[in-house]
Amino acid sequence: MSRGFCLAIHGGAGTIPAAALNTAAAETYHVALRTALKAGWTVLNRGGAAVDAVCAAIVELENDELFNAARGAVFTSAGQLEMDAAIMNGADRAAGALAGICGPKNPIVAARAVMQKSGTVFMIGAGAEAFLQTQDIQFMPPDYFTTPRRLDALHRELTRRVAGMPDTRSDADRHGTVGAVARDAAGNLAAGTSTGGITAKRPGRVGDTPVIGAGTFADNATCAVSTTGTGEVFIRFTAAAEIAARIRYAGQTLEQAASDVIAELSTHGGDGGLIAIGVTGAPVLPFNSSGMYRGFSGVDGVLHTAIHREAFRQLCQ
Ligand code: ASP
């Protein structure tokens, strides 16, 4: 997989603990990851653009309520849904981002509309919604995004806060995100990320996901990156752009830069991981959390998926 097109995805660092994930449940996640990989791979295999592959993969993850993005997103402490998403094209460093939205069925598609049609990079609130209403974007009512699992996690967290008990939540109850990075046959890179954020987050809080250079970044000269984890730390350390900077200015390899940044984030309370792809070579998928739903596929079409620290499962299409 040293040359040619390639794609990596993640379904977030908010994994169910290995001990609590039975074989059938694990298989459900592997199937969902493969579905997303296949969608992105199909675009790349027919010569499509990295940005379209990223979008196609993320749409599948957003549509699946297993993951904390769009359908299945987590709630704010006020019981609202506030979603963040961003996409970036490494060919021209065009980018589109949205924060705190609820309505578009696929926030990543909405972010792409911001990138391609708005003349701006980052939109929020009523203005964003008004713009998106003028675009060919499918909207859904809040019920569509609402799932019992996320409501239950919210109620347990609010009850814990009232009781003043320590926070012993699993990663799965706390957070999650979805993302994709791709390199197409023409050598263009792209990255996209979409999330509901952190369970019971403060209304108005925005994480790293839509912040270009923190949770999402792509530049054909260096790499494309999508992150997941403690958003505040990823923002403060400009995690994604830091990886590109280390490649560009310090001559680090993608692998070295990505793992050094994850190690640095760990020392500052940053829990999570990322996926990144470079100008050549295979993607890297480092994390410091207990797991990260993830996968990758290249020209050979083999779908590699993993959840915790086990070996990747491989499936030939
Ligand atoms: N990074 C996301 C946020 O802070 C959450 C996550 O990826 O788990 O909103």
Short mmCIF file of C-alpha atoms and ligand atoms in Angstrom, two decimals:
data_model
loop_
_atom_site.label_atom_id
_atom_site.label_comp_id
_atom_site.label_asym_id
_atom_site.label_seq_id
_atom_site.Cartn_x
_atom_site.Cartn_y
_atom_site.Cartn_z
CA MET A 1 0.00 0.00 0.00
CA SER A 2 2.94 2.35 -0.54
CA ARG A 3 1.35 4.21 -3.48
CA GLY A 4 -2.08 4.80 -4.87
CA PHE A 5 -5.35 5.67 -3.26
CA CYS A 6 -6.05 4.94 0.34
CA LEU A 7 -8.69 5.67 2.97
CA ALA A 8 -8.90 5.50 6.77
CA ILE A 9 -11.90 6.05 9.02
CA HIS A 10 -12.66 6.27 12.71
CA GLY A 11 -15.85 5.92 14.71
CA GLY A 12 -14.42 7.70 17.73
CA ALA A 13 -12.42 7.00 20.84
CA GLY A 14 -15.62 6.50 22.84
CA THR A 15 -15.41 2.75 22.66
CA ILE A 16 -17.35 0.28 24.77
CA PRO A 17 -14.79 -1.34 27.15
CA ALA A 18 -13.35 -4.56 25.70
CA ALA A 19 -14.68 -6.60 28.63
CA ALA A 20 -18.22 -5.34 28.05
CA LEU A 21 -18.23 -5.84 24.28
CA ASN A 22 -19.48 -9.31 23.41
CA THR A 23 -18.73 -11.00 20.10
CA ALA A 24 -22.05 -10.11 18.51
CA ALA A 25 -21.82 -6.45 19.49
CA ALA A 26 -18.23 -6.23 18.29
CA GLU A 27 -19.27 -7.72 14.97
CA THR A 28 -21.95 -5.02 14.62
CA TYR A 29 -19.25 -2.37 14.89
CA HIS A 30 -16.97 -4.15 12.42
CA VAL A 31 -19.83 -4.38 9.92
CA ALA A 32 -20.62 -0.68 10.34
CA LEU A 33 -16.96 0.27 9.86
CA ARG A 34 -16.72 -1.90 6.75
CA THR A 35 -19.86 -0.30 5.31
CA ALA A 36 -18.27 3.13 5.68
CA LEU A 37 -14.91 1.96 4.32
CA LYS A 38 -16.59 0.40 1.30
CA ALA A 39 -18.51 3.60 0.55
CA GLY A 40 -15.32 5.65 0.55
CA TRP A 41 -13.28 3.00 -1.23
CA THR A 42 -15.85 2.75 -4.04
CA VAL A 43 -15.47 6.47 -4.75
CA LEU A 44 -11.67 6.20 -4.83
CA ASN A 45 -11.69 3.03 -6.91
CA ARG A 46 -13.64 4.68 -9.69
CA GLY A 47 -11.16 7.57 -9.74
CA GLY A 48 -13.23 9.88 -7.54
CA ALA A 49 -11.88 12.73 -5.43
CA ALA A 50 -10.56 12.30 -1.89
CA VAL A 51 -13.05 14.85 -0.62
CA ASP A 52 -15.96 12.84 -2.05
CA ALA A 53 -14.61 9.60 -0.58
CA VAL A 54 -14.34 11.25 2.84
CA CYS A 55 -17.90 12.50 2.57
CA ALA A 56 -19.26 9.13 1.40
CA ALA A 57 -17.62 7.27 4.29
CA ILE A 58 -18.72 9.77 6.91
CA VAL A 59 -22.33 9.80 5.67
CA GLU A 60 -22.51 6.07 6.43
CA LEU A 61 -21.11 6.58 9.93
CA GLU A 62 -23.46 9.51 10.57
CA ASN A 63 -26.45 7.45 9.47
CA ASP A 64 -25.56 4.67 11.90
CA GLU A 65 -26.78 5.32 15.42
CA LEU A 66 -23.90 3.28 16.86
CA PHE A 67 -21.70 6.36 16.53
CA ASN A 68 -21.83 9.79 18.13
CA ALA A 69 -22.56 11.88 15.05
CA ALA A 70 -25.84 12.93 13.45
CA ARG A 71 -28.20 10.01 14.22
CA GLY A 72 -27.08 8.81 17.66
CA ALA A 73 -25.42 12.08 18.67
CA VAL A 74 -25.00 12.82 22.39
CA PHE A 75 -27.00 15.52 24.20
CA THR A 76 -26.00 18.74 25.92
CA SER A 77 -26.73 19.14 29.64
CA ALA A 78 -29.90 20.97 28.57
CA GLY A 79 -31.04 17.95 26.57
CA GLN A 80 -30.37 19.57 23.19
CA LEU A 81 -28.43 18.31 20.18
CA GLU A 82 -25.56 20.54 19.06
CA MET A 83 -23.48 18.96 16.31
CA ASP A 84 -20.11 19.99 14.91
CA ALA A 85 -18.58 18.98 11.55
CA ALA A 86 -15.80 20.00 9.20
CA ILE A 87 -14.26 18.98 5.91
CA MET A 88 -11.03 20.08 4.24
CA ASN A 89 -9.59 19.59 0.76
CA GLY A 90 -5.81 19.25 0.73
CA ALA A 91 -5.52 20.25 -2.93
CA ASP A 92 -6.41 23.92 -2.32
CA ARG A 93 -6.85 23.96 1.46
CA ALA A 94 -10.50 24.83 1.01
CA ALA A 95 -12.46 24.07 4.17
CA GLY A 96 -15.99 24.17 5.51
CA ALA A 97 -17.06 23.88 9.13
CA LEU A 98 -20.23 24.09 11.22
CA ALA A 99 -20.72 24.25 14.98
CA GLY A 100 -23.71 23.73 17.23
CA ILE A 101 -26.17 22.77 14.52
CA CYS A 102 -29.14 20.42 14.54
CA GLY A 103 -31.16 19.80 11.41
CA PRO A 104 -29.08 18.59 8.46
CA LYS A 105 -29.40 14.81 8.22
CA ASN A 106 -25.69 14.69 7.40
CA PRO A 107 -23.66 17.50 8.98
CA ILE A 108 -20.65 16.50 6.83
CA VAL A 109 -22.66 17.18 3.67
CA ALA A 110 -23.65 20.52 5.17
CA ALA A 111 -19.99 21.29 5.94
CA ARG A 112 -19.12 20.51 2.35
CA ALA A 113 -21.79 22.97 1.22
CA VAL A 114 -20.18 25.61 3.45
CA MET A 115 -16.82 24.82 1.84
CA GLN A 116 -18.06 24.88 -1.73
CA LYS A 117 -20.92 27.38 -1.73
CA SER A 118 -20.86 29.84 1.17
CA GLY A 119 -17.73 31.87 0.48
CA THR A 120 -16.86 31.40 4.16
CA VAL A 121 -15.12 28.68 6.16
CA PHE A 122 -16.87 28.43 9.54
CA MET A 123 -20.58 29.00 10.22
CA ILE A 124 -22.79 28.78 13.31
CA GLY A 125 -26.35 29.38 14.48
CA ALA A 126 -29.28 30.87 12.65
CA GLY A 127 -27.11 32.22 9.83
CA ALA A 128 -25.72 28.76 9.12
CA GLU A 129 -29.19 27.28 9.12
CA ALA A 130 -30.51 29.98 6.79
CA PHE A 131 -27.66 29.33 4.37
CA LEU A 132 -28.10 25.56 4.49
CA GLN A 133 -31.83 25.91 3.81
CA THR A 134 -30.90 27.42 0.44
CA GLN A 135 -28.74 24.40 -0.42
CA ASP A 136 -29.64 20.92 -1.55
CA ILE A 137 -29.43 19.60 2.02
CA GLN A 138 -31.80 17.10 3.62
CA PHE A 139 -33.12 18.21 7.03
CA MET A 140 -34.53 15.94 9.73
CA PRO A 141 -36.50 16.65 12.92
CA PRO A 142 -34.74 16.21 16.32
CA ASP A 143 -36.53 12.87 16.83
CA TYR A 144 -34.56 11.37 13.97
CA PHE A 145 -31.26 12.02 15.75
CA THR A 146 -32.51 10.98 19.21
CA THR A 147 -31.64 7.52 20.50
CA PRO A 148 -32.53 5.86 23.82
CA ARG A 149 -28.89 4.97 24.47
CA ARG A 150 -27.76 8.62 24.37
CA LEU A 151 -30.77 9.83 26.40
CA ASP A 152 -29.97 7.21 29.01
CA ALA A 153 -26.29 8.30 29.12
CA LEU A 154 -27.42 11.92 29.58
CA HIS A 155 -29.80 11.07 32.42
CA ARG A 156 -27.20 8.98 34.22
CA GLU A 157 -24.66 11.79 33.93
CA LEU A 158 -27.08 14.48 35.15
CA THR A 159 -28.09 12.26 38.07
CA ARG A 160 -24.43 11.72 38.95
CA ARG A 161 -23.78 15.45 38.93
CA VAL A 162 -26.72 16.15 41.22
CA ALA A 163 -25.52 13.42 43.60
CA GLY A 164 -21.96 14.78 43.52
CA MET A 165 -20.55 11.35 42.75
CA PRO A 166 -17.16 10.88 41.02
CA ASP A 167 -17.16 10.59 37.23
CA THR A 168 -16.51 6.94 36.47
CA ARG A 169 -18.18 6.88 33.08
CA SER A 170 -16.82 4.69 30.32
CA ASP A 171 -15.48 6.31 27.17
CA ALA A 172 -18.60 5.05 25.41
CA ASP A 173 -20.87 7.07 27.72
CA ARG A 174 -18.70 10.13 27.60
CA HIS A 175 -17.96 10.91 23.96
CA GLY A 176 -17.28 9.75 20.39
CA THR A 177 -16.95 11.16 16.88
CA VAL A 178 -16.64 9.93 13.31
CA GLY A 179 -14.05 10.87 10.72
CA ALA A 180 -12.30 9.94 7.51
CA VAL A 181 -9.09 10.79 5.66
CA ALA A 182 -8.33 9.86 2.07
CA ARG A 183 -5.72 10.09 -0.65
CA ASP A 184 -7.13 9.72 -4.15
CA ALA A 185 -5.50 8.31 -7.27
CA ALA A 186 -4.41 11.82 -8.30
CA GLY A 187 -2.58 12.25 -4.98
CA ASN A 188 -5.03 14.71 -3.44
CA LEU A 189 -5.65 14.46 0.30
CA ALA A 190 -8.84 15.25 2.26
CA ALA A 191 -10.12 15.00 5.83
CA GLY A 192 -13.55 15.21 7.45
CA THR A 193 -14.90 14.88 10.98
CA SER A 194 -18.41 14.95 12.50
CA THR A 195 -19.58 14.72 16.12
CA GLY A 196 -22.26 15.28 18.71
CA GLY A 197 -19.45 16.25 21.09
CA ILE A 198 -19.28 15.25 24.75
CA THR A 199 -22.27 13.86 26.70
CA ALA A 200 -23.89 16.55 28.86
CA LYS A 201 -21.57 19.23 27.49
CA ARG A 202 -22.26 22.84 28.38
CA PRO A 203 -24.70 24.34 25.85
CA GLY A 204 -22.67 26.33 23.34
CA ARG A 205 -19.51 24.33 23.91
CA VAL A 206 -17.64 23.55 20.69
CA GLY A 207 -14.99 20.83 20.53
CA ASP A 208 -12.02 20.29 18.26
CA THR A 209 -13.94 18.60 15.42
CA PRO A 210 -14.91 21.72 13.41
CA VAL A 211 -11.80 23.70 14.32
CA ILE A 212 -9.55 23.58 11.26
CA GLY A 213 -6.06 22.60 12.37
CA ALA A 214 -7.29 21.04 15.62
CA GLY A 215 -9.74 18.23 14.79
CA THR A 216 -9.64 18.40 11.00
CA PHE A 217 -6.86 19.32 8.59
CA ALA A 218 -5.70 18.48 5.05
CA ASP A 219 -2.82 19.74 2.94
CA ASN A 220 -1.51 17.90 -0.12
CA ALA A 221 2.06 18.82 0.86
CA THR A 222 1.98 17.01 4.19
CA CYS A 223 -1.04 15.05 5.43
CA ALA A 224 -4.75 14.81 6.16
CA VAL A 225 -5.86 14.30 9.78
CA SER A 226 -9.13 13.66 11.65
CA THR A 227 -9.11 13.43 15.44
CA THR A 228 -11.29 12.15 18.27
CA GLY A 229 -11.01 12.67 22.00
CA THR A 230 -10.91 15.38 24.66
CA GLY A 231 -11.64 18.26 22.32
CA GLU A 232 -10.41 21.07 24.55
CA VAL A 233 -6.90 19.63 24.67
CA PHE A 234 -6.83 18.90 20.94
CA ILE A 235 -7.78 22.55 20.31
CA ARG A 236 -5.16 23.98 22.68
CA PHE A 237 -2.43 21.92 21.08
CA THR A 238 -3.71 22.41 17.48
CA ALA A 239 -3.33 18.66 17.18
CA ALA A 240 -3.91 18.12 13.46
CA ALA A 241 -1.89 21.12 12.25
CA GLU A 242 0.91 20.18 14.66
CA ILE A 243 1.33 16.87 12.83
CA ALA A 244 1.59 18.69 9.49
CA ALA A 245 4.06 21.19 10.98
CA ARG A 246 6.31 18.43 12.28
CA ILE A 247 6.37 16.83 8.84
CA ARG A 248 6.95 20.15 7.07
CA TYR A 249 9.46 21.81 9.38
CA ALA A 250 11.04 19.02 11.42
CA GLY A 251 11.21 16.42 8.66
CA GLN A 252 9.37 13.84 10.75
CA THR A 253 7.61 10.92 9.16
CA LEU A 254 3.82 10.85 9.37
CA GLU A 255 4.00 7.95 11.79
CA GLN A 256 6.49 9.69 14.07
CA ALA A 257 4.66 13.01 14.02
CA ALA A 258 1.26 11.44 14.73
CA SER A 259 2.47 9.26 17.58
CA ASP A 260 4.52 12.10 19.14
CA VAL A 261 1.47 14.38 19.10
CA ILE A 262 -0.73 11.72 20.69
CA ALA A 263 1.95 11.19 23.35
CA GLU A 264 2.17 14.93 24.00
CA LEU A 265 -1.61 15.23 24.30
CA SER A 266 -1.59 12.40 26.86
CA THR A 267 0.65 14.38 29.17
CA HIS A 268 -1.87 17.24 29.14
CA GLY A 269 -5.01 15.20 29.79
CA GLY A 270 -5.83 14.71 26.13
CA ASP A 271 -7.45 11.32 25.77
CA GLY A 272 -8.24 9.93 22.31
CA GLY A 273 -6.69 9.30 18.94
CA LEU A 274 -6.55 10.23 15.30
CA ILE A 275 -6.29 8.94 11.78
CA ALA A 276 -3.84 10.46 9.33
CA ILE A 277 -2.70 9.86 5.79
CA GLY A 278 0.36 11.23 4.04
CA VAL A 279 1.54 11.98 0.55
CA THR A 280 2.63 8.34 0.15
CA GLY A 281 2.34 5.22 2.24
CA ALA A 282 -0.26 3.65 4.48
CA PRO A 283 -2.41 5.62 6.93
CA VAL A 284 -1.59 5.74 10.64
CA LEU A 285 -4.22 5.36 13.37
CA PRO A 286 -2.65 6.03 16.81
CA PHE A 287 -4.64 6.45 20.05
CA ASN A 288 -3.98 6.63 23.79
CA SER A 289 -7.52 5.71 24.88
CA SER A 290 -8.67 2.17 25.59
CA GLY A 291 -9.83 1.85 22.01
CA MET A 292 -10.83 3.66 18.85
CA TYR A 293 -13.27 2.29 16.30
CA ARG A 294 -11.20 2.42 13.15
CA GLY A 295 -10.39 0.97 9.75
CA PHE A 296 -8.49 1.48 6.54
CA SER A 297 -8.38 0.21 2.98
CA GLY A 298 -6.14 0.73 -0.04
CA VAL A 299 -5.93 -0.21 -3.69
CA ASP A 300 -6.21 -3.95 -2.94
CA GLY A 301 -9.67 -3.34 -1.45
CA VAL A 302 -9.00 -5.34 1.72
CA LEU A 303 -11.04 -3.84 4.57
CA HIS A 304 -9.06 -3.66 7.82
CA THR A 305 -11.05 -2.90 10.99
CA ALA A 306 -10.27 -2.85 14.72
CA ILE A 307 -11.76 -1.57 17.99
CA HIS A 308 -9.29 -1.97 20.85
CA ARG A 309 -5.64 -3.10 20.72
CA GLU A 310 -6.29 -6.39 18.96
CA ALA A 311 -4.94 -7.13 15.47
CA PHE A 312 -6.94 -5.70 12.60
CA ARG A 313 -9.59 -7.97 11.14
CA GLN A 314 -9.20 -8.23 7.38
CA LEU A 315 -11.95 -8.81 4.87
CA CYS A 316 -11.49 -9.05 1.10
CA GLN A 317 -14.33 -7.42 -0.81
N1 ASP B 1 -13.48 15.42 20.05
C1 ASP B 1 -14.92 15.43 20.29
C2 ASP B 1 -15.27 16.71 21.00
O1 ASP B 1 -14.52 17.14 21.85
C3 ASP B 1 -15.39 14.27 21.08
C4 ASP B 1 -14.78 12.94 20.74
O2 ASP B 1 -14.15 12.79 19.73
O3 ASP B 1 -14.94 12.00 21.49
O4 ASP B 1 -16.32 17.24 20.75
#
